[in-house]
């Protein structure tokens, strides 16, 4: 159990040293308190850190290791630790209702939900929601103690498999887009369920390979469009339809978010919003989006369009300033691992 306390300490050491003592004293985390200052370089590096830190409880970290996480793999550990640090304006969580997205040093987002019951944190698909069990403010922001380790999202293909989006995966393979999609970054994918594909199976059978590509690329939107932004949007430019000057149409009926391609008779409803895959945001929808092929014929698209969108999105992502927090995550990981070996 000792090393898990150390893991939390490594995370908490990412905060301002002066405040840290107060924070840990308040939390009565005596194991952590005894470790304050053991890594002066880490403390120095992040003396000016501003933002939000999520610190899993000892029990949460122990459960993660028990579930098979190889904590001696320093790269994997650094990846997980950096997913717990969100530089920027600190997220207090106080009296928070609704949803907020925080970009972590790992590069992916977490989603915070607030309700009367408190704040929960959603991480990679398949990871249980974490409850914020206590919040410790410090000079530069907030440490939230969470009862689950936050696990970074897996690749979109793995997420689609885990989410049972089998028809989508096989359609992507048929259209020769599986490889392209597995490398997408900085995009939003509207992912129809298997039932949605089954409902249009007769139509899909009649499509040429290029038409199938167009249908599938109608489901890819450049940029990260969160549920809360979709509700506000009236239209979304998909990779396939925007080239033809015809965007996806979006509406909100007070209950559901409805999305339509150019030729849907009944719009698709968003069934599961904000599913995190690695650098890809997924919204599961209950119908396949059918584009207006006549409009698109004037501006045909191909996988090249998707590649261009990806390149643009990746360029935007890599232009985002890197946080100084990342520099010390390696050191924090080594600290955690050294105690693992005791
Ligand atoms: C855990 O990670 C270490 C370091 O990368 C590696 O040497 C070891 O084989 C891994 N253990 C397992 C069970 O995969
Ligand atoms: C949260 O709500 C309580 C009760 O309404 C109030 O006293 C408190 O000031 C609020 N806290 C913040 C940070 O807004």
PDB file of C-alpha atoms in Angstrom, residues 91-310:
ATOM      1  CA  UNK A  91     -11.304  23.872 -11.771  1.00  0.00           C
ATOM      2  CA  UNK A  92     -12.732  24.286  -8.263  1.00  0.00           C
ATOM      3  CA  UNK A  93     -15.735  22.018  -8.689  1.00  0.00           C
ATOM      4  CA  UNK A  94     -17.509  24.094  -6.029  1.00  0.00           C
ATOM      5  CA  UNK A  95     -21.280  24.108  -6.545  1.00  0.00           C
ATOM      6  CA  UNK A  96     -20.581  22.984 -10.092  1.00  0.00           C
ATOM      7  CA  UNK A  97     -23.443  21.754 -12.256  1.00  0.00           C
ATOM      8  CA  UNK A  98     -23.373  20.727 -15.893  1.00  0.00           C
ATOM      9  CA  UNK A  99     -20.308  19.576 -17.804  1.00  0.00           C
ATOM     10  CA  UNK A 100     -16.805  20.957 -18.255  1.00  0.00           C
ATOM     11  CA  UNK A 101     -13.835  19.668 -20.244  1.00  0.00           C
ATOM     12  CA  UNK A 102     -10.258  19.974 -19.009  1.00  0.00           C
ATOM     13  CA  UNK A 103      -7.267  19.379 -21.284  1.00  0.00           C
ATOM     14  CA  UNK A 104      -4.565  17.423 -19.481  1.00  0.00           C
ATOM     15  CA  UNK A 105      -0.795  17.441 -19.959  1.00  0.00           C
ATOM     16  CA  UNK A 106      -1.205  13.987 -21.513  1.00  0.00           C
ATOM     17  CA  UNK A 107      -2.973  15.649 -24.455  1.00  0.00           C
ATOM     18  CA  UNK A 108      -6.442  14.196 -23.946  1.00  0.00           C
ATOM     19  CA  UNK A 109      -9.354  15.677 -22.046  1.00  0.00           C
ATOM     20  CA  UNK A 110     -11.310  14.644 -18.997  1.00  0.00           C
ATOM     21  CA  UNK A 111     -14.957  15.598 -18.533  1.00  0.00           C
ATOM     22  CA  UNK A 112     -16.278  16.865 -15.204  1.00  0.00           C
ATOM     23  CA  UNK A 113     -19.974  16.447 -14.381  1.00  0.00           C
ATOM     24  CA  UNK A 114     -21.532  18.339 -11.513  1.00  0.00           C
ATOM     25  CA  UNK A 115     -24.805  17.656  -9.762  1.00  0.00           C
ATOM     26  CA  UNK A 116     -26.311  17.928  -6.293  1.00  0.00           C
ATOM     27  CA  UNK A 117     -24.498  14.661  -5.462  1.00  0.00           C
ATOM     28  CA  UNK A 118     -21.101  16.168  -6.210  1.00  0.00           C
ATOM     29  CA  UNK A 119     -18.580  16.125  -9.026  1.00  0.00           C
ATOM     30  CA  UNK A 120     -17.652  13.093 -11.127  1.00  0.00           C
ATOM     31  CA  UNK A 121     -14.815  12.785 -13.608  1.00  0.00           C
ATOM     32  CA  UNK A 122     -15.045  10.822 -16.859  1.00  0.00           C
ATOM     33  CA  UNK A 123     -11.813   9.572 -18.416  1.00  0.00           C
ATOM     34  CA  UNK A 124     -11.035   7.102 -21.231  1.00  0.00           C
ATOM     35  CA  UNK A 125     -13.881   4.897 -22.495  1.00  0.00           C
ATOM     36  CA  UNK A 126     -14.460   1.888 -20.245  1.00  0.00           C
ATOM     37  CA  UNK A 127     -13.017   3.501 -17.113  1.00  0.00           C
ATOM     38  CA  UNK A 128     -15.630   3.904 -14.360  1.00  0.00           C
ATOM     39  CA  UNK A 129     -16.556   7.483 -13.463  1.00  0.00           C
ATOM     40  CA  UNK A 130     -14.390   8.822 -10.636  1.00  0.00           C
ATOM     41  CA  UNK A 131     -16.041  10.633  -7.723  1.00  0.00           C
ATOM     42  CA  UNK A 132     -14.307  13.675  -6.304  1.00  0.00           C
ATOM     43  CA  UNK A 133     -14.139  12.708  -2.638  1.00  0.00           C
ATOM     44  CA  UNK A 134     -12.446  15.889  -1.428  1.00  0.00           C
ATOM     45  CA  UNK A 135     -10.974  19.059  -2.842  1.00  0.00           C
ATOM     46  CA  UNK A 136      -7.852  20.755  -1.574  1.00  0.00           C
ATOM     47  CA  UNK A 137      -7.284  24.279  -2.851  1.00  0.00           C
ATOM     48  CA  UNK A 138      -3.715  25.515  -3.209  1.00  0.00           C
ATOM     49  CA  UNK A 139      -2.249  28.804  -4.410  1.00  0.00           C
ATOM     50  CA  UNK A 140      -2.298  27.854  -8.081  1.00  0.00           C
ATOM     51  CA  UNK A 141      -5.514  25.867  -8.257  1.00  0.00           C
ATOM     52  CA  UNK A 142      -7.069  22.734  -6.843  1.00  0.00           C
ATOM     53  CA  UNK A 143      -6.173  19.156  -5.984  1.00  0.00           C
ATOM     54  CA  UNK A 144      -9.174  16.844  -6.275  1.00  0.00           C
ATOM     55  CA  UNK A 145      -8.876  13.495  -4.515  1.00  0.00           C
ATOM     56  CA  UNK A 146     -10.662  10.947  -6.741  1.00  0.00           C
ATOM     57  CA  UNK A 147     -11.749   7.370  -5.982  1.00  0.00           C
ATOM     58  CA  UNK A 148     -10.707   5.981  -9.408  1.00  0.00           C
ATOM     59  CA  UNK A 149      -7.473   6.296 -11.342  1.00  0.00           C
ATOM     60  CA  UNK A 150      -8.127   8.274 -14.529  1.00  0.00           C
ATOM     61  CA  UNK A 151      -7.082   6.144 -17.500  1.00  0.00           C
ATOM     62  CA  UNK A 152      -6.176   7.877 -20.796  1.00  0.00           C
ATOM     63  CA  UNK A 153      -8.323   6.959 -23.804  1.00  0.00           C
ATOM     64  CA  UNK A 154      -7.362   4.126 -26.158  1.00  0.00           C
ATOM     65  CA  UNK A 155      -7.137   4.397 -29.947  1.00  0.00           C
ATOM     66  CA  UNK A 156     -10.438   4.994 -31.751  1.00  0.00           C
ATOM     67  CA  UNK A 157     -10.388   1.489 -33.264  1.00  0.00           C
ATOM     68  CA  UNK A 158     -10.022  -0.156 -29.846  1.00  0.00           C
ATOM     69  CA  UNK A 159     -12.732   2.094 -28.423  1.00  0.00           C
ATOM     70  CA  UNK A 160     -15.111   1.241 -31.286  1.00  0.00           C
ATOM     71  CA  UNK A 161     -14.493  -2.483 -30.661  1.00  0.00           C
ATOM     72  CA  UNK A 162     -15.034  -2.095 -26.917  1.00  0.00           C
ATOM     73  CA  UNK A 163     -18.196  -0.062 -27.537  1.00  0.00           C
ATOM     74  CA  UNK A 164     -19.597  -2.750 -29.873  1.00  0.00           C
ATOM     75  CA  UNK A 165     -19.576  -0.519 -32.973  1.00  0.00           C
ATOM     76  CA  UNK A 166     -18.891  -3.536 -35.173  1.00  0.00           C
ATOM     77  CA  UNK A 167     -20.820  -2.482 -38.279  1.00  0.00           C
ATOM     78  CA  UNK A 168     -19.023   0.854 -38.344  1.00  0.00           C
ATOM     79  CA  UNK A 169     -15.665  -0.925 -38.128  1.00  0.00           C
ATOM     80  CA  UNK A 170     -16.529  -3.346 -40.908  1.00  0.00           C
ATOM     81  CA  UNK A 171     -17.874  -0.537 -43.126  1.00  0.00           C
ATOM     82  CA  UNK A 172     -14.626   1.381 -42.595  1.00  0.00           C
ATOM     83  CA  UNK A 173     -12.660  -1.713 -43.558  1.00  0.00           C
ATOM     84  CA  UNK A 174     -14.806  -2.261 -46.694  1.00  0.00           C
ATOM     85  CA  UNK A 175     -14.252   1.350 -47.728  1.00  0.00           C
ATOM     86  CA  UNK A 176     -10.485   1.089 -47.150  1.00  0.00           C
ATOM     87  CA  UNK A 177     -10.684   3.757 -44.463  1.00  0.00           C
ATOM     88  CA  UNK A 178      -9.790   1.718 -41.367  1.00  0.00           C
ATOM     89  CA  UNK A 179      -6.120   2.744 -41.465  1.00  0.00           C
ATOM     90  CA  UNK A 180      -6.950   6.428 -42.067  1.00  0.00           C
ATOM     91  CA  UNK A 181      -9.447   6.490 -39.217  1.00  0.00           C
ATOM     92  CA  UNK A 182      -7.087   4.751 -36.794  1.00  0.00           C
ATOM     93  CA  UNK A 183      -4.657   7.649 -37.297  1.00  0.00           C
ATOM     94  CA  UNK A 184      -7.143  10.486 -36.968  1.00  0.00           C
ATOM     95  CA  UNK A 185      -6.346  13.178 -34.429  1.00  0.00           C
ATOM     96  CA  UNK A 186      -8.273  16.262 -33.383  1.00  0.00           C
ATOM     97  CA  UNK A 187     -11.561  15.184 -34.935  1.00  0.00           C
ATOM     98  CA  UNK A 188     -15.057  14.313 -33.801  1.00  0.00           C
ATOM     99  CA  UNK A 189     -16.695  11.113 -35.038  1.00  0.00           C
ATOM    100  CA  UNK A 190     -20.442  10.571 -35.124  1.00  0.00           C
ATOM    101  CA  UNK A 191     -20.590   6.794 -34.739  1.00  0.00           C
ATOM    102  CA  UNK A 192     -23.776   4.974 -35.771  1.00  0.00           C
ATOM    103  CA  UNK A 193     -24.756   1.928 -33.729  1.00  0.00           C
ATOM    104  CA  UNK A 194     -24.983  -1.561 -35.244  1.00  0.00           C
ATOM    105  CA  UNK A 195     -28.793  -1.195 -35.233  1.00  0.00           C
ATOM    106  CA  UNK A 196     -28.430   2.024 -37.253  1.00  0.00           C
ATOM    107  CA  UNK A 197     -26.388   0.220 -39.919  1.00  0.00           C
ATOM    108  CA  UNK A 198     -28.827  -2.705 -39.924  1.00  0.00           C
ATOM    109  CA  UNK A 199     -31.696  -0.294 -40.666  1.00  0.00           C
ATOM    110  CA  UNK A 200     -30.004   0.892 -43.886  1.00  0.00           C
ATOM    111  CA  UNK A 201     -28.346  -2.391 -44.875  1.00  0.00           C
ATOM    112  CA  UNK A 202     -30.327  -2.563 -48.146  1.00  0.00           C
ATOM    113  CA  UNK A 203     -29.221   0.935 -49.146  1.00  0.00           C
ATOM    114  CA  UNK A 204     -25.603   0.432 -48.119  1.00  0.00           C
ATOM    115  CA  UNK A 205     -25.439  -2.683 -50.345  1.00  0.00           C
ATOM    116  CA  UNK A 206     -26.226  -0.584 -53.417  1.00  0.00           C
ATOM    117  CA  UNK A 207     -23.510   2.029 -52.792  1.00  0.00           C
ATOM    118  CA  UNK A 208     -20.375   2.205 -54.899  1.00  0.00           C
ATOM    119  CA  UNK A 209     -17.102   2.165 -52.923  1.00  0.00           C
ATOM    120  CA  UNK A 210     -16.768   5.939 -53.405  1.00  0.00           C
ATOM    121  CA  UNK A 211     -20.306   6.512 -52.185  1.00  0.00           C
ATOM    122  CA  UNK A 212     -19.645   4.372 -49.122  1.00  0.00           C
ATOM    123  CA  UNK A 213     -16.547   6.470 -48.448  1.00  0.00           C
ATOM    124  CA  UNK A 214     -18.634   9.626 -48.748  1.00  0.00           C
ATOM    125  CA  UNK A 215     -21.221   8.246 -46.319  1.00  0.00           C
ATOM    126  CA  UNK A 216     -18.547   7.325 -43.779  1.00  0.00           C
ATOM    127  CA  UNK A 217     -16.684  10.623 -44.108  1.00  0.00           C
ATOM    128  CA  UNK A 218     -19.990  12.417 -43.488  1.00  0.00           C
ATOM    129  CA  UNK A 219     -19.545  11.143 -39.942  1.00  0.00           C
ATOM    130  CA  UNK A 220     -16.160  12.796 -39.389  1.00  0.00           C
ATOM    131  CA  UNK A 221     -16.116  16.442 -38.250  1.00  0.00           C
ATOM    132  CA  UNK A 222     -12.807  18.338 -37.990  1.00  0.00           C
ATOM    133  CA  UNK A 223     -12.055  19.624 -34.499  1.00  0.00           C
ATOM    134  CA  UNK A 224     -13.317  18.590 -31.089  1.00  0.00           C
ATOM    135  CA  UNK A 225     -17.029  19.312 -30.878  1.00  0.00           C
ATOM    136  CA  UNK A 226     -18.296  18.555 -27.374  1.00  0.00           C
ATOM    137  CA  UNK A 227     -21.907  17.692 -26.590  1.00  0.00           C
ATOM    138  CA  UNK A 228     -22.381  21.152 -25.106  1.00  0.00           C
ATOM    139  CA  UNK A 229     -21.130  22.770 -28.329  1.00  0.00           C
ATOM    140  CA  UNK A 230     -23.281  20.540 -30.545  1.00  0.00           C
ATOM    141  CA  UNK A 231     -26.398  21.696 -28.759  1.00  0.00           C
ATOM    142  CA  UNK A 232     -25.407  25.284 -29.542  1.00  0.00           C
ATOM    143  CA  UNK A 233     -24.451  24.536 -33.169  1.00  0.00           C
ATOM    144  CA  UNK A 234     -26.935  24.735 -36.014  1.00  0.00           C
ATOM    145  CA  UNK A 235     -24.707  22.906 -38.448  1.00  0.00           C
ATOM    146  CA  UNK A 236     -21.503  20.883 -38.468  1.00  0.00           C
ATOM    147  CA  UNK A 237     -19.025  20.725 -41.349  1.00  0.00           C
ATOM    148  CA  UNK A 238     -18.237  17.055 -41.985  1.00  0.00           C
ATOM    149  CA  UNK A 239     -15.182  16.053 -43.996  1.00  0.00           C
ATOM    150  CA  UNK A 240     -17.453  14.772 -46.800  1.00  0.00           C
ATOM    151  CA  UNK A 241     -20.243  17.302 -46.848  1.00  0.00           C
ATOM    152  CA  UNK A 242     -18.458  20.597 -46.236  1.00  0.00           C
ATOM    153  CA  UNK A 243     -16.513  20.263 -49.497  1.00  0.00           C
ATOM    154  CA  UNK A 244     -19.897  20.291 -51.210  1.00  0.00           C
ATOM    155  CA  UNK A 245     -21.004  23.311 -49.212  1.00  0.00           C
ATOM    156  CA  UNK A 246     -23.646  21.266 -47.430  1.00  0.00           C
ATOM    157  CA  UNK A 247     -23.077  20.803 -43.727  1.00  0.00           C
ATOM    158  CA  UNK A 248     -24.757  18.389 -41.345  1.00  0.00           C
ATOM    159  CA  UNK A 249     -27.847  19.953 -39.818  1.00  0.00           C
ATOM    160  CA  UNK A 250     -28.159  20.009 -36.058  1.00  0.00           C
ATOM    161  CA  UNK A 251     -31.152  20.738 -33.874  1.00  0.00           C
ATOM    162  CA  UNK A 252     -32.215  20.247 -30.291  1.00  0.00           C
ATOM    163  CA  UNK A 253     -35.793  19.294 -29.478  1.00  0.00           C
ATOM    164  CA  UNK A 254     -35.497  19.952 -25.767  1.00  0.00           C
ATOM    165  CA  UNK A 255     -34.615  16.321 -25.041  1.00  0.00           C
ATOM    166  CA  UNK A 256     -32.418  15.015 -27.820  1.00  0.00           C
ATOM    167  CA  UNK A 257     -29.721  16.390 -30.061  1.00  0.00           C
ATOM    168  CA  UNK A 258     -30.729  15.593 -33.647  1.00  0.00           C
ATOM    169  CA  UNK A 259     -28.263  15.407 -36.541  1.00  0.00           C
ATOM    170  CA  UNK A 260     -29.105  15.026 -40.190  1.00  0.00           C
ATOM    171  CA  UNK A 261     -27.110  14.462 -43.365  1.00  0.00           C
ATOM    172  CA  UNK A 262     -28.439  16.115 -46.523  1.00  0.00           C
ATOM    173  CA  UNK A 263     -30.813  13.231 -47.253  1.00  0.00           C
ATOM    174  CA  UNK A 264     -31.967  11.757 -43.930  1.00  0.00           C
ATOM    175  CA  UNK A 265     -35.751  11.529 -43.702  1.00  0.00           C
ATOM    176  CA  UNK A 266     -35.493  11.057 -39.937  1.00  0.00           C
ATOM    177  CA  UNK A 267     -32.537  12.687 -38.191  1.00  0.00           C
ATOM    178  CA  UNK A 268     -30.163  10.699 -36.006  1.00  0.00           C
ATOM    179  CA  UNK A 269     -30.346  11.165 -32.248  1.00  0.00           C
ATOM    180  CA  UNK A 270     -27.207  11.381 -30.159  1.00  0.00           C
ATOM    181  CA  UNK A 271     -27.433   8.230 -28.008  1.00  0.00           C
ATOM    182  CA  UNK A 272     -24.151   8.499 -26.062  1.00  0.00           C
ATOM    183  CA  UNK A 273     -22.318  11.816 -26.059  1.00  0.00           C
ATOM    184  CA  UNK A 274     -18.652  12.572 -25.382  1.00  0.00           C
ATOM    185  CA  UNK A 275     -16.994   9.161 -25.542  1.00  0.00           C
ATOM    186  CA  UNK A 276     -13.233   9.685 -25.298  1.00  0.00           C
ATOM    187  CA  UNK A 277     -10.889   7.901 -27.708  1.00  0.00           C
ATOM    188  CA  UNK A 278      -7.246   8.976 -28.104  1.00  0.00           C
ATOM    189  CA  UNK A 279      -7.397  12.535 -29.564  1.00  0.00           C
ATOM    190  CA  UNK A 280     -10.818  11.689 -31.017  1.00  0.00           C
ATOM    191  CA  UNK A 281     -14.189  12.579 -29.523  1.00  0.00           C
ATOM    192  CA  UNK A 282     -17.016  10.156 -30.333  1.00  0.00           C
ATOM    193  CA  UNK A 283     -20.758  10.694 -30.145  1.00  0.00           C
ATOM    194  CA  UNK A 284     -22.733   7.496 -30.701  1.00  0.00           C
ATOM    195  CA  UNK A 285     -25.802   8.142 -32.877  1.00  0.00           C
ATOM    196  CA  UNK A 286     -28.847   5.965 -33.596  1.00  0.00           C
ATOM    197  CA  UNK A 287     -29.019   6.413 -37.393  1.00  0.00           C
ATOM    198  CA  UNK A 288     -26.589   6.503 -40.289  1.00  0.00           C
ATOM    199  CA  UNK A 289     -26.182  10.026 -41.741  1.00  0.00           C
ATOM    200  CA  UNK A 290     -27.119  10.004 -45.407  1.00  0.00           C
ATOM    201  CA  UNK A 291     -25.506  12.788 -47.435  1.00  0.00           C
ATOM    202  CA  UNK A 292     -27.048  14.470 -50.448  1.00  0.00           C
ATOM    203  CA  UNK A 293     -25.133  12.628 -53.164  1.00  0.00           C
ATOM    204  CA  UNK A 294     -26.270  15.057 -55.879  1.00  0.00           C
ATOM    205  CA  UNK A 295     -24.723  18.004 -54.051  1.00  0.00           C
ATOM    206  CA  UNK A 296     -21.589  16.024 -53.301  1.00  0.00           C
ATOM    207  CA  UNK A 297     -21.172  14.793 -56.882  1.00  0.00           C
ATOM    208  CA  UNK A 298     -20.195  18.353 -57.778  1.00  0.00           C
ATOM    209  CA  UNK A 299     -17.389  18.233 -55.220  1.00  0.00           C
ATOM    210  CA  UNK A 300     -16.342  14.612 -54.848  1.00  0.00           C
ATOM    211  CA  UNK A 301     -14.283  13.683 -51.830  1.00  0.00           C
ATOM    212  CA  UNK A 302     -11.936  10.869 -51.123  1.00  0.00           C
ATOM    213  CA  UNK A 303      -9.727   9.650 -48.339  1.00  0.00           C
ATOM    214  CA  UNK A 304      -7.433  12.515 -49.356  1.00  0.00           C
ATOM    215  CA  UNK A 305      -9.930  14.910 -47.814  1.00  0.00           C
ATOM    216  CA  UNK A 306      -9.779  13.001 -44.558  1.00  0.00           C
ATOM    217  CA  UNK A 307      -5.982  13.069 -44.649  1.00  0.00           C
ATOM    218  CA  UNK A 308      -6.007  16.829 -45.160  1.00  0.00           C
ATOM    219  CA  UNK A 309      -8.401  17.246 -42.246  1.00  0.00           C
ATOM    220  CA  UNK A 310      -6.156  15.068 -40.094  1.00  0.00           C
TER     221      UNK A 310
END
